[in-house]
């Protein structure tokens, strides 16, 4: 018997998928439509030999990816301001770049409270980099971005 995932878990899975989709778009040059369709058809709740993919909140996934693509230039500028001068966004790891774009979209364009978005995307960073210092780097950058974008939330 499988239990139905709760809304929070489904949103968390959607965020992880959004980062993967944005990364895939950047490295492959595929369109947002092609990548989102692939994720919805082949990742959400799918079972493969490697294991089971979590069920994700499709609407949240679409919103995050869509807003990240629509607002990418502004989000990248916000991220650049949060990074130290020596590390412009185009020099950081492409997975982290995708993560900052997804988180930036959620912080600036969606109703998610910034502190919730920060916590969620720090967890996504831990999923991709379980042994590294990336999670604290992500936390610091996202905190800076959120404080600039939505100062009233702090």
PDB file of N, CA, C and O in Angstrom, residues 66-141:
ATOM      1  N   UNK A  66       8.355  28.272 -15.543  1.00  0.00           N
ATOM      2  CA  UNK A  66       7.888  29.344 -16.419  1.00  0.00           C
ATOM      3  C   UNK A  66       8.363  30.709 -15.980  1.00  0.00           C
ATOM      4  O   UNK A  66       8.864  31.505 -16.791  1.00  0.00           O
ATOM      5  N   UNK A  67       8.223  31.005 -14.698  1.00  0.00           N
ATOM      6  CA  UNK A  67       8.654  32.310 -14.180  1.00  0.00           C
ATOM      7  C   UNK A  67      10.177  32.442 -14.241  1.00  0.00           C
ATOM      8  O   UNK A  67      10.703  33.519 -14.513  1.00  0.00           O
ATOM      9  N   UNK A  68      10.894  31.348 -13.986  1.00  0.00           N
ATOM     10  CA  UNK A  68      12.362  31.397 -14.064  1.00  0.00           C
ATOM     11  C   UNK A  68      12.808  31.738 -15.482  1.00  0.00           C
ATOM     12  O   UNK A  68      13.752  32.513 -15.674  1.00  0.00           O
ATOM     13  N   UNK A  69      12.121  31.185 -16.472  1.00  0.00           N
ATOM     14  CA  UNK A  69      12.454  31.471 -17.871  1.00  0.00           C
ATOM     15  C   UNK A  69      12.034  32.905 -18.225  1.00  0.00           C
ATOM     16  O   UNK A  69      12.816  33.670 -18.792  1.00  0.00           O
ATOM     17  N   UNK A  70      10.817  33.284 -17.857  1.00  0.00           N
ATOM     18  CA  UNK A  70      10.310  34.627 -18.191  1.00  0.00           C
ATOM     19  C   UNK A  70      11.119  35.747 -17.549  1.00  0.00           C
ATOM     20  O   UNK A  70      11.264  36.821 -18.128  1.00  0.00           O
ATOM     21  N   UNK A  71      11.581  35.516 -16.348  1.00  0.00           N
ATOM     22  CA  UNK A  71      12.268  36.558 -15.578  1.00  0.00           C
ATOM     23  C   UNK A  71      13.762  36.289 -15.416  1.00  0.00           C
ATOM     24  O   UNK A  71      14.408  36.854 -14.545  1.00  0.00           O
ATOM     25  N   UNK A  72      14.311  35.429 -16.270  1.00  0.00           N
ATOM     26  CA  UNK A  72      15.709  34.998 -16.093  1.00  0.00           C
ATOM     27  C   UNK A  72      16.704  36.153 -16.009  1.00  0.00           C
ATOM     28  O   UNK A  72      17.558  36.165 -15.128  1.00  0.00           O
ATOM     29  N   UNK A  73      16.600  37.138 -16.882  1.00  0.00           N
ATOM     30  CA  UNK A  73      17.567  38.244 -16.864  1.00  0.00           C
ATOM     31  C   UNK A  73      17.524  38.989 -15.526  1.00  0.00           C
ATOM     32  O   UNK A  73      18.571  39.245 -14.915  1.00  0.00           O
ATOM     33  N   UNK A  74      16.333  39.306 -15.054  1.00  0.00           N
ATOM     34  CA  UNK A  74      16.202  40.022 -13.776  1.00  0.00           C
ATOM     35  C   UNK A  74      16.669  39.156 -12.610  1.00  0.00           C
ATOM     36  O   UNK A  74      17.321  39.650 -11.686  1.00  0.00           O
ATOM     37  N   UNK A  75      16.335  37.864 -12.651  1.00  0.00           N
ATOM     38  CA  UNK A  75      16.754  36.948 -11.575  1.00  0.00           C
ATOM     39  C   UNK A  75      18.275  36.804 -11.581  1.00  0.00           C
ATOM     40  O   UNK A  75      18.911  36.820 -10.524  1.00  0.00           O
ATOM     41  N   UNK A  76      18.873  36.681 -12.771  1.00  0.00           N
ATOM     42  CA  UNK A  76      20.336  36.577 -12.854  1.00  0.00           C
ATOM     43  C   UNK A  76      21.007  37.840 -12.309  1.00  0.00           C
ATOM     44  O   UNK A  76      22.030  37.764 -11.630  1.00  0.00           O
ATOM     45  N   UNK A  77      20.423  39.012 -12.578  1.00  0.00           N
ATOM     46  CA  UNK A  77      20.985  40.266 -12.052  1.00  0.00           C
ATOM     47  C   UNK A  77      20.873  40.294 -10.528  1.00  0.00           C
ATOM     48  O   UNK A  77      21.814  40.697  -9.832  1.00  0.00           O
ATOM     49  N   UNK A  78      19.726  39.857 -10.009  1.00  0.00           N
ATOM     50  CA  UNK A  78      19.533  39.783  -8.560  1.00  0.00           C
ATOM     51  C   UNK A  78      20.554  38.822  -7.943  1.00  0.00           C
ATOM     52  O   UNK A  78      21.156  39.117  -6.909  1.00  0.00           O
ATOM     53  N   UNK A  79      20.768  37.682  -8.599  1.00  0.00           N
ATOM     54  CA  UNK A  79      21.744  36.694  -8.123  1.00  0.00           C
ATOM     55  C   UNK A  79      23.151  37.274  -8.161  1.00  0.00           C
ATOM     56  O   UNK A  79      23.913  37.125  -7.200  1.00  0.00           O
ATOM     57  N   UNK A  80      23.493  37.941  -9.272  1.00  0.00           N
ATOM     58  CA  UNK A  80      24.822  38.565  -9.388  1.00  0.00           C
ATOM     59  C   UNK A  80      25.096  39.514  -8.228  1.00  0.00           C
ATOM     60  O   UNK A  80      26.189  39.533  -7.675  1.00  0.00           O
ATOM     61  N   UNK A  81      24.084  40.296  -7.864  1.00  0.00           N
ATOM     62  CA  UNK A  81      24.268  41.246  -6.750  1.00  0.00           C
ATOM     63  C   UNK A  81      24.456  40.514  -5.424  1.00  0.00           C
ATOM     64  O   UNK A  81      25.076  41.051  -4.518  1.00  0.00           O
ATOM     65  N   UNK A  82      23.922  39.307  -5.320  1.00  0.00           N
ATOM     66  CA  UNK A  82      24.051  38.543  -4.077  1.00  0.00           C
ATOM     67  C   UNK A  82      25.363  37.768  -4.014  1.00  0.00           C
ATOM     68  O   UNK A  82      25.795  37.352  -2.939  1.00  0.00           O
ATOM     69  N   UNK A  83      25.986  37.551  -5.168  1.00  0.00           N
ATOM     70  CA  UNK A  83      27.262  36.833  -5.213  1.00  0.00           C
ATOM     71  C   UNK A  83      28.407  37.812  -4.984  1.00  0.00           C
ATOM     72  O   UNK A  83      28.283  38.998  -5.252  1.00  0.00           O
ATOM     73  N   UNK A  84      29.540  37.298  -4.541  1.00  0.00           N
ATOM     74  CA  UNK A  84      30.695  38.180  -4.396  1.00  0.00           C
ATOM     75  C   UNK A  84      31.162  38.599  -5.785  1.00  0.00           C
ATOM     76  O   UNK A  84      30.983  37.871  -6.764  1.00  0.00           O
ATOM     77  N   UNK A  85      31.765  39.765  -5.867  1.00  0.00           N
ATOM     78  CA  UNK A  85      32.126  40.365  -7.155  1.00  0.00           C
ATOM     79  C   UNK A  85      32.946  39.451  -8.062  1.00  0.00           C
ATOM     80  O   UNK A  85      32.802  39.485  -9.272  1.00  0.00           O
ATOM     81  N   UNK A  86      33.789  38.614  -7.475  1.00  0.00           N
ATOM     82  CA  UNK A  86      34.650  37.754  -8.282  1.00  0.00           C
ATOM     83  C   UNK A  86      33.902  36.586  -8.924  1.00  0.00           C
ATOM     84  O   UNK A  86      34.450  35.874  -9.741  1.00  0.00           O
ATOM     85  N   UNK A  87      32.668  36.359  -8.508  1.00  0.00           N
ATOM     86  CA  UNK A  87      31.943  35.195  -8.987  1.00  0.00           C
ATOM     87  C   UNK A  87      30.622  35.564  -9.646  1.00  0.00           C
ATOM     88  O   UNK A  87      29.561  35.358  -9.067  1.00  0.00           O
ATOM     89  N   UNK A  88      30.667  36.121 -10.858  1.00  0.00           N
ATOM     90  CA  UNK A  88      29.403  36.381 -11.555  1.00  0.00           C
ATOM     91  C   UNK A  88      28.686  35.066 -11.835  1.00  0.00           C
ATOM     92  O   UNK A  88      29.314  33.996 -11.878  1.00  0.00           O
ATOM     93  N   UNK A  89      27.379  35.137 -12.020  1.00  0.00           N
ATOM     94  CA  UNK A  89      26.549  33.933 -12.146  1.00  0.00           C
ATOM     95  C   UNK A  89      27.031  32.989 -13.241  1.00  0.00           C
ATOM     96  O   UNK A  89      26.937  31.780 -13.094  1.00  0.00           O
ATOM     97  N   UNK A  90      27.615  33.515 -14.323  1.00  0.00           N
ATOM     98  CA  UNK A  90      28.054  32.622 -15.392  1.00  0.00           C
ATOM     99  C   UNK A  90      29.290  31.809 -15.027  1.00  0.00           C
ATOM    100  O   UNK A  90      29.672  30.899 -15.758  1.00  0.00           O
ATOM    101  N   UNK A  91      29.917  32.100 -13.892  1.00  0.00           N
ATOM    102  CA  UNK A  91      31.083  31.321 -13.456  1.00  0.00           C
ATOM    103  C   UNK A  91      30.745  30.260 -12.422  1.00  0.00           C
ATOM    104  O   UNK A  91      31.617  29.484 -12.044  1.00  0.00           O
ATOM    105  N   UNK A  92      29.521  30.238 -11.927  1.00  0.00           N
ATOM    106  CA  UNK A  92      29.199  29.239 -10.906  1.00  0.00           C
ATOM    107  C   UNK A  92      28.693  27.946 -11.545  1.00  0.00           C
ATOM    108  O   UNK A  92      28.316  27.921 -12.713  1.00  0.00           O
ATOM    109  N   UNK A  93      28.667  26.903 -10.764  1.00  0.00           N
ATOM    110  CA  UNK A  93      28.210  25.587 -11.198  1.00  0.00           C
ATOM    111  C   UNK A  93      26.829  25.697 -11.858  1.00  0.00           C
ATOM    112  O   UNK A  93      25.939  26.368 -11.317  1.00  0.00           O
ATOM    113  N   UNK A  94      26.633  25.058 -13.013  1.00  0.00           N
ATOM    114  CA  UNK A  94      25.341  25.180 -13.708  1.00  0.00           C
ATOM    115  C   UNK A  94      24.152  24.652 -12.896  1.00  0.00           C
ATOM    116  O   UNK A  94      23.035  25.136 -13.064  1.00  0.00           O
ATOM    117  N   UNK A  95      24.380  23.690 -12.014  1.00  0.00           N
ATOM    118  CA  UNK A  95      23.286  23.212 -11.152  1.00  0.00           C
ATOM    119  C   UNK A  95      22.888  24.315 -10.180  1.00  0.00           C
ATOM    120  O   UNK A  95      21.699  24.582  -9.975  1.00  0.00           O
ATOM    121  N   UNK A  96      23.886  24.993  -9.608  1.00  0.00           N
ATOM    122  CA  UNK A  96      23.587  26.103  -8.696  1.00  0.00           C
ATOM    123  C   UNK A  96      22.928  27.256  -9.442  1.00  0.00           C
ATOM    124  O   UNK A  96      22.021  27.895  -8.926  1.00  0.00           O
ATOM    125  N   UNK A  97      23.360  27.505 -10.663  1.00  0.00           N
ATOM    126  CA  UNK A  97      22.744  28.564 -11.463  1.00  0.00           C
ATOM    127  C   UNK A  97      21.261  28.252 -11.683  1.00  0.00           C
ATOM    128  O   UNK A  97      20.403  29.116 -11.519  1.00  0.00           O
ATOM    129  N   UNK A  98      20.955  27.001 -12.019  1.00  0.00           N
ATOM    130  CA  UNK A  98      19.553  26.581 -12.197  1.00  0.00           C
ATOM    131  C   UNK A  98      18.786  26.729 -10.886  1.00  0.00           C
ATOM    132  O   UNK A  98      17.646  27.189 -10.865  1.00  0.00           O
ATOM    133  N   UNK A  99      19.424  26.356  -9.782  1.00  0.00           N
ATOM    134  CA  UNK A  99      18.786  26.468  -8.468  1.00  0.00           C
ATOM    135  C   UNK A  99      18.482  27.937  -8.148  1.00  0.00           C
ATOM    136  O   UNK A  99      17.379  28.258  -7.701  1.00  0.00           O
ATOM    137  N   UNK A 100      19.438  28.828  -8.393  1.00  0.00           N
ATOM    138  CA  UNK A 100      19.203  30.252  -8.101  1.00  0.00           C
ATOM    139  C   UNK A 100      18.092  30.811  -8.980  1.00  0.00           C
ATOM    140  O   UNK A 100      17.323  31.665  -8.545  1.00  0.00           O
ATOM    141  N   UNK A 101      18.001  30.318 -10.209  1.00  0.00           N
ATOM    142  CA  UNK A 101      16.931  30.796 -11.096  1.00  0.00           C
ATOM    143  C   UNK A 101      15.570  30.321 -10.608  1.00  0.00           C
ATOM    144  O   UNK A 101      14.603  31.092 -10.591  1.00  0.00           O
ATOM    145  N   UNK A 102      15.480  29.056 -10.214  1.00  0.00           N
ATOM    146  CA  UNK A 102      14.208  28.524  -9.700  1.00  0.00           C
ATOM    147  C   UNK A 102      13.820  29.243  -8.411  1.00  0.00           C
ATOM    148  O   UNK A 102      12.681  29.709  -8.258  1.00  0.00           O
ATOM    149  N   UNK A 103      14.764  29.334  -7.479  1.00  0.00           N
ATOM    150  CA  UNK A 103      14.484  29.999  -6.205  1.00  0.00           C
ATOM    151  C   UNK A 103      14.166  31.470  -6.416  1.00  0.00           C
ATOM    152  O   UNK A 103      13.247  32.013  -5.802  1.00  0.00           O
ATOM    153  N   UNK A 104      14.916  32.119  -7.302  1.00  0.00           N
ATOM    154  CA  UNK A 104      14.673  33.531  -7.590  1.00  0.00           C
ATOM    155  C   UNK A 104      13.282  33.757  -8.153  1.00  0.00           C
ATOM    156  O   UNK A 104      12.602  34.716  -7.798  1.00  0.00           O
ATOM    157  N   UNK A 105      12.844  32.837  -9.012  1.00  0.00           N
ATOM    158  CA  UNK A 105      11.493  32.936  -9.570  1.00  0.00           C
ATOM    159  C   UNK A 105      10.462  32.811  -8.463  1.00  0.00           C
ATOM    160  O   UNK A 105       9.488  33.569  -8.408  1.00  0.00           O
ATOM    161  N   UNK A 106      10.694  31.864  -7.575  1.00  0.00           N
ATOM    162  CA  UNK A 106       9.725  31.642  -6.502  1.00  0.00           C
ATOM    163  C   UNK A 106       9.706  32.823  -5.531  1.00  0.00           C
ATOM    164  O   UNK A 106       8.642  33.271  -5.108  1.00  0.00           O
ATOM    165  N   UNK A 107      10.879  33.366  -5.216  1.00  0.00           N
ATOM    166  CA  UNK A 107      10.962  34.496  -4.286  1.00  0.00           C
ATOM    167  C   UNK A 107      10.347  35.756  -4.897  1.00  0.00           C
ATOM    168  O   UNK A 107       9.616  36.480  -4.226  1.00  0.00           O
ATOM    169  N   UNK A 108      10.635  36.021  -6.159  1.00  0.00           N
ATOM    170  CA  UNK A 108      10.209  37.300  -6.742  1.00  0.00           C
ATOM    171  C   UNK A 108       8.839  37.262  -7.404  1.00  0.00           C
ATOM    172  O   UNK A 108       8.174  38.287  -7.473  1.00  0.00           O
ATOM    173  N   UNK A 109       8.389  36.105  -7.902  1.00  0.00           N
ATOM    174  CA  UNK A 109       7.180  36.064  -8.721  1.00  0.00           C
ATOM    175  C   UNK A 109       6.016  35.291  -8.110  1.00  0.00           C
ATOM    176  O   UNK A 109       4.894  35.433  -8.558  1.00  0.00           O
ATOM    177  N   UNK A 110       6.278  34.415  -7.143  1.00  0.00           N
ATOM    178  CA  UNK A 110       5.210  33.598  -6.570  1.00  0.00           C
ATOM    179  C   UNK A 110       4.891  34.052  -5.156  1.00  0.00           C
ATOM    180  O   UNK A 110       5.589  34.869  -4.579  1.00  0.00           O
ATOM    181  N   UNK A 111       3.833  33.489  -4.612  1.00  0.00           N
ATOM    182  CA  UNK A 111       3.357  33.885  -3.279  1.00  0.00           C
ATOM    183  C   UNK A 111       4.097  33.202  -2.130  1.00  0.00           C
ATOM    184  O   UNK A 111       3.791  33.453  -0.976  1.00  0.00           O
ATOM    185  N   UNK A 112       5.041  32.336  -2.437  1.00  0.00           N
ATOM    186  CA  UNK A 112       5.774  31.604  -1.402  1.00  0.00           C
ATOM    187  C   UNK A 112       6.491  32.589  -0.472  1.00  0.00           C
ATOM    188  O   UNK A 112       7.217  33.466  -0.953  1.00  0.00           O
ATOM    189  N   UNK A 113       6.322  32.441   0.845  1.00  0.00           N
ATOM    190  CA  UNK A 113       7.091  33.296   1.758  1.00  0.00           C
ATOM    191  C   UNK A 113       8.595  33.075   1.517  1.00  0.00           C
ATOM    192  O   UNK A 113       9.028  31.925   1.385  1.00  0.00           O
ATOM    193  N   UNK A 114       9.382  34.152   1.430  1.00  0.00           N
ATOM    194  CA  UNK A 114      10.811  33.999   1.139  1.00  0.00           C
ATOM    195  C   UNK A 114      11.543  33.023   2.057  1.00  0.00           C
ATOM    196  O   UNK A 114      12.374  32.254   1.585  1.00  0.00           O
ATOM    197  N   UNK A 115      11.213  33.036   3.355  1.00  0.00           N
ATOM    198  CA  UNK A 115      11.914  32.130   4.275  1.00  0.00           C
ATOM    199  C   UNK A 115      11.619  30.669   3.948  1.00  0.00           C
ATOM    200  O   UNK A 115      12.483  29.803   4.089  1.00  0.00           O
ATOM    201  N   UNK A 116      10.398  30.381   3.484  1.00  0.00           N
ATOM    202  CA  UNK A 116      10.036  29.020   3.070  1.00  0.00           C
ATOM    203  C   UNK A 116      10.830  28.646   1.817  1.00  0.00           C
ATOM    204  O   UNK A 116      11.411  27.557   1.731  1.00  0.00           O
ATOM    205  N   UNK A 117      10.884  29.555   0.855  1.00  0.00           N
ATOM    206  CA  UNK A 117      11.634  29.294  -0.382  1.00  0.00           C
ATOM    207  C   UNK A 117      13.105  29.028  -0.072  1.00  0.00           C
ATOM    208  O   UNK A 117      13.690  28.076  -0.603  1.00  0.00           O
ATOM    209  N   UNK A 118      13.684  29.829   0.801  1.00  0.00           N
ATOM    210  CA  UNK A 118      15.100  29.646   1.157  1.00  0.00           C
ATOM    211  C   UNK A 118      15.310  28.252   1.750  1.00  0.00           C
ATOM    212  O   UNK A 118      16.194  27.509   1.315  1.00  0.00           O
ATOM    213  N   UNK A 119      14.505  27.890   2.732  1.00  0.00           N
ATOM    214  CA  UNK A 119      14.634  26.575   3.376  1.00  0.00           C
ATOM    215  C   UNK A 119      14.493  25.450   2.366  1.00  0.00           C
ATOM    216  O   UNK A 119      15.282  24.502   2.351  1.00  0.00           O
ATOM    217  N   UNK A 120      13.493  25.559   1.503  1.00  0.00           N
ATOM    218  CA  UNK A 120      13.240  24.524   0.501  1.00  0.00           C
ATOM    219  C   UNK A 120      14.415  24.371  -0.465  1.00  0.00           C
ATOM    220  O   UNK A 120      14.826  23.262  -0.786  1.00  0.00           O
ATOM    221  N   UNK A 121      14.946  25.480  -0.955  1.00  0.00           N
ATOM    222  CA  UNK A 121      16.032  25.395  -1.937  1.00  0.00           C
ATOM    223  C   UNK A 121      17.371  25.047  -1.297  1.00  0.00           C
ATOM    224  O   UNK A 121      18.236  24.480  -1.965  1.00  0.00           O
ATOM    225  N   UNK A 122      17.554  25.336  -0.008  1.00  0.00           N
ATOM    226  CA  UNK A 122      18.739  24.831   0.704  1.00  0.00           C
ATOM    227  C   UNK A 122      18.647  23.301   0.752  1.00  0.00           C
ATOM    228  O   UNK A 122      19.648  22.605   0.537  1.00  0.00           O
ATOM    229  N   UNK A 123      17.442  22.770   0.975  1.00  0.00           N
ATOM    230  CA  UNK A 123      17.254  21.309   0.944  1.00  0.00           C
ATOM    231  C   UNK A 123      17.543  20.733  -0.438  1.00  0.00           C
ATOM    232  O   UNK A 123      18.132  19.655  -0.564  1.00  0.00           O
ATOM    233  N   UNK A 124      17.138  21.447  -1.488  1.00  0.00           N
ATOM    234  CA  UNK A 124      17.437  20.999  -2.852  1.00  0.00           C
ATOM    235  C   UNK A 124      18.960  20.970  -3.051  1.00  0.00           C
ATOM    236  O   UNK A 124      19.505  20.012  -3.611  1.00  0.00           O
ATOM    237  N   UNK A 125      19.646  22.003  -2.568  1.00  0.00           N
ATOM    238  CA  UNK A 125      21.113  22.038  -2.682  1.00  0.00           C
ATOM    239  C   UNK A 125      21.737  20.838  -1.978  1.00  0.00           C
ATOM    240  O   UNK A 125      22.670  20.213  -2.502  1.00  0.00           O
ATOM    241  N   UNK A 126      21.209  20.474  -0.806  1.00  0.00           N
ATOM    242  CA  UNK A 126      21.731  19.313  -0.071  1.00  0.00           C
ATOM    243  C   UNK A 126      21.503  18.025  -0.857  1.00  0.00           C
ATOM    244  O   UNK A 126      22.322  17.111  -0.804  1.00  0.00           O
ATOM    245  N   UNK A 127      20.390  17.948  -1.602  1.00  0.00           N
ATOM    246  CA  UNK A 127      20.112  16.761  -2.407  1.00  0.00           C
ATOM    247  C   UNK A 127      21.141  16.615  -3.534  1.00  0.00           C
ATOM    248  O   UNK A 127      21.578  15.515  -3.844  1.00  0.00           O
ATOM    249  N   UNK A 128      21.531  17.730  -4.139  1.00  0.00           N
ATOM    250  CA  UNK A 128      22.497  17.696  -5.236  1.00  0.00           C
ATOM    251  C   UNK A 128      23.939  17.622  -4.754  1.00  0.00           C
ATOM    252  O   UNK A 128      24.793  17.075  -5.437  1.00  0.00           O
ATOM    253  N   UNK A 129      24.223  18.216  -3.601  1.00  0.00           N
ATOM    254  CA  UNK A 129      25.591  18.288  -3.077  1.00  0.00           C
ATOM    255  C   UNK A 129      25.611  17.822  -1.622  1.00  0.00           C
ATOM    256  O   UNK A 129      25.827  18.624  -0.715  1.00  0.00           O
ATOM    257  N   UNK A 130      25.386  16.520  -1.379  1.00  0.00           N
ATOM    258  CA  UNK A 130      25.242  16.053   0.011  1.00  0.00           C
ATOM    259  C   UNK A 130      26.496  16.225   0.871  1.00  0.00           C
ATOM    260  O   UNK A 130      26.397  16.305   2.087  1.00  0.00           O
ATOM    261  N   UNK A 131      27.666  16.305   0.250  1.00  0.00           N
ATOM    262  CA  UNK A 131      28.899  16.366   1.044  1.00  0.00           C
ATOM    263  C   UNK A 131      29.560  17.737   1.057  1.00  0.00           C
ATOM    264  O   UNK A 131      30.584  17.924   1.700  1.00  0.00           O
ATOM    265  N   UNK A 132      28.973  18.682   0.335  1.00  0.00           N
ATOM    266  CA  UNK A 132      29.685  19.944   0.143  1.00  0.00           C
ATOM    267  C   UNK A 132      29.215  21.087   1.000  1.00  0.00           C
ATOM    268  O   UNK A 132      28.309  20.965   1.824  1.00  0.00           O
ATOM    269  N   UNK A 133      29.858  22.217   0.764  1.00  0.00           N
ATOM    270  CA  UNK A 133      29.533  23.458   1.466  1.00  0.00           C
ATOM    271  C   UNK A 133      28.480  24.245   0.702  1.00  0.00           C
ATOM    272  O   UNK A 133      28.117  25.357   1.082  1.00  0.00           O
ATOM    273  N   UNK A 134      27.993  23.691  -0.410  1.00  0.00           N
ATOM    274  CA  UNK A 134      27.059  24.419  -1.271  1.00  0.00           C
ATOM    275  C   UNK A 134      25.796  24.864  -0.543  1.00  0.00           C
ATOM    276  O   UNK A 134      25.286  25.945  -0.815  1.00  0.00           O
ATOM    277  N   UNK A 135      25.288  24.040   0.373  1.00  0.00           N
ATOM    278  CA  UNK A 135      24.044  24.395   1.067  1.00  0.00           C
ATOM    279  C   UNK A 135      24.183  25.713   1.823  1.00  0.00           C
ATOM    280  O   UNK A 135      23.288  26.559   1.760  1.00  0.00           O
ATOM    281  N   UNK A 136      25.302  25.930   2.513  1.00  0.00           N
ATOM    282  CA  UNK A 136      25.450  27.193   3.236  1.00  0.00           C
ATOM    283  C   UNK A 136      25.675  28.355   2.267  1.00  0.00           C
ATOM    284  O   UNK A 136      25.206  29.464   2.507  1.00  0.00           O
ATOM    285  N   UNK A 137      26.353  28.093   1.148  1.00  0.00           N
ATOM    286  CA  UNK A 137      26.518  29.109   0.106  1.00  0.00           C
ATOM    287  C   UNK A 137      25.147  29.496  -0.455  1.00  0.00           C
ATOM    288  O   UNK A 137      24.817  30.672  -0.578  1.00  0.00           O
ATOM    289  N   UNK A 138      24.326  28.496  -0.777  1.00  0.00           N
ATOM    290  CA  UNK A 138      22.973  28.726  -1.298  1.00  0.00           C
ATOM    291  C   UNK A 138      22.158  29.527  -0.284  1.00  0.00           C
ATOM    292  O   UNK A 138      21.470  30.484  -0.640  1.00  0.00           O
ATOM    293  N   UNK A 139      22.239  29.142   0.989  1.00  0.00           N
ATOM    294  CA  UNK A 139      21.504  29.848   2.032  1.00  0.00           C
ATOM    295  C   UNK A 139      21.886  31.334   2.053  1.00  0.00           C
ATOM    296  O   UNK A 139      21.014  32.207   2.084  1.00  0.00           O
ATOM    297  N   UNK A 140      23.182  31.625   2.015  1.00  0.00           N
ATOM    298  CA  UNK A 140      23.648  33.012   2.074  1.00  0.00           C
ATOM    299  C   UNK A 140      23.193  33.811   0.847  1.00  0.00           C
ATOM    300  O   UNK A 140      22.704  34.936   0.975  1.00  0.00           O
ATOM    301  N   UNK A 141      23.331  33.229  -0.333  1.00  0.00           N
ATOM    302  CA  UNK A 141      22.959  33.934  -1.564  1.00  0.00           C
ATOM    303  C   UNK A 141      21.447  34.173  -1.612  1.00  0.00           C
ATOM    304  O   UNK A 141      20.991  35.281  -1.909  1.00  0.00           O
TER     305      UNK A 141
END
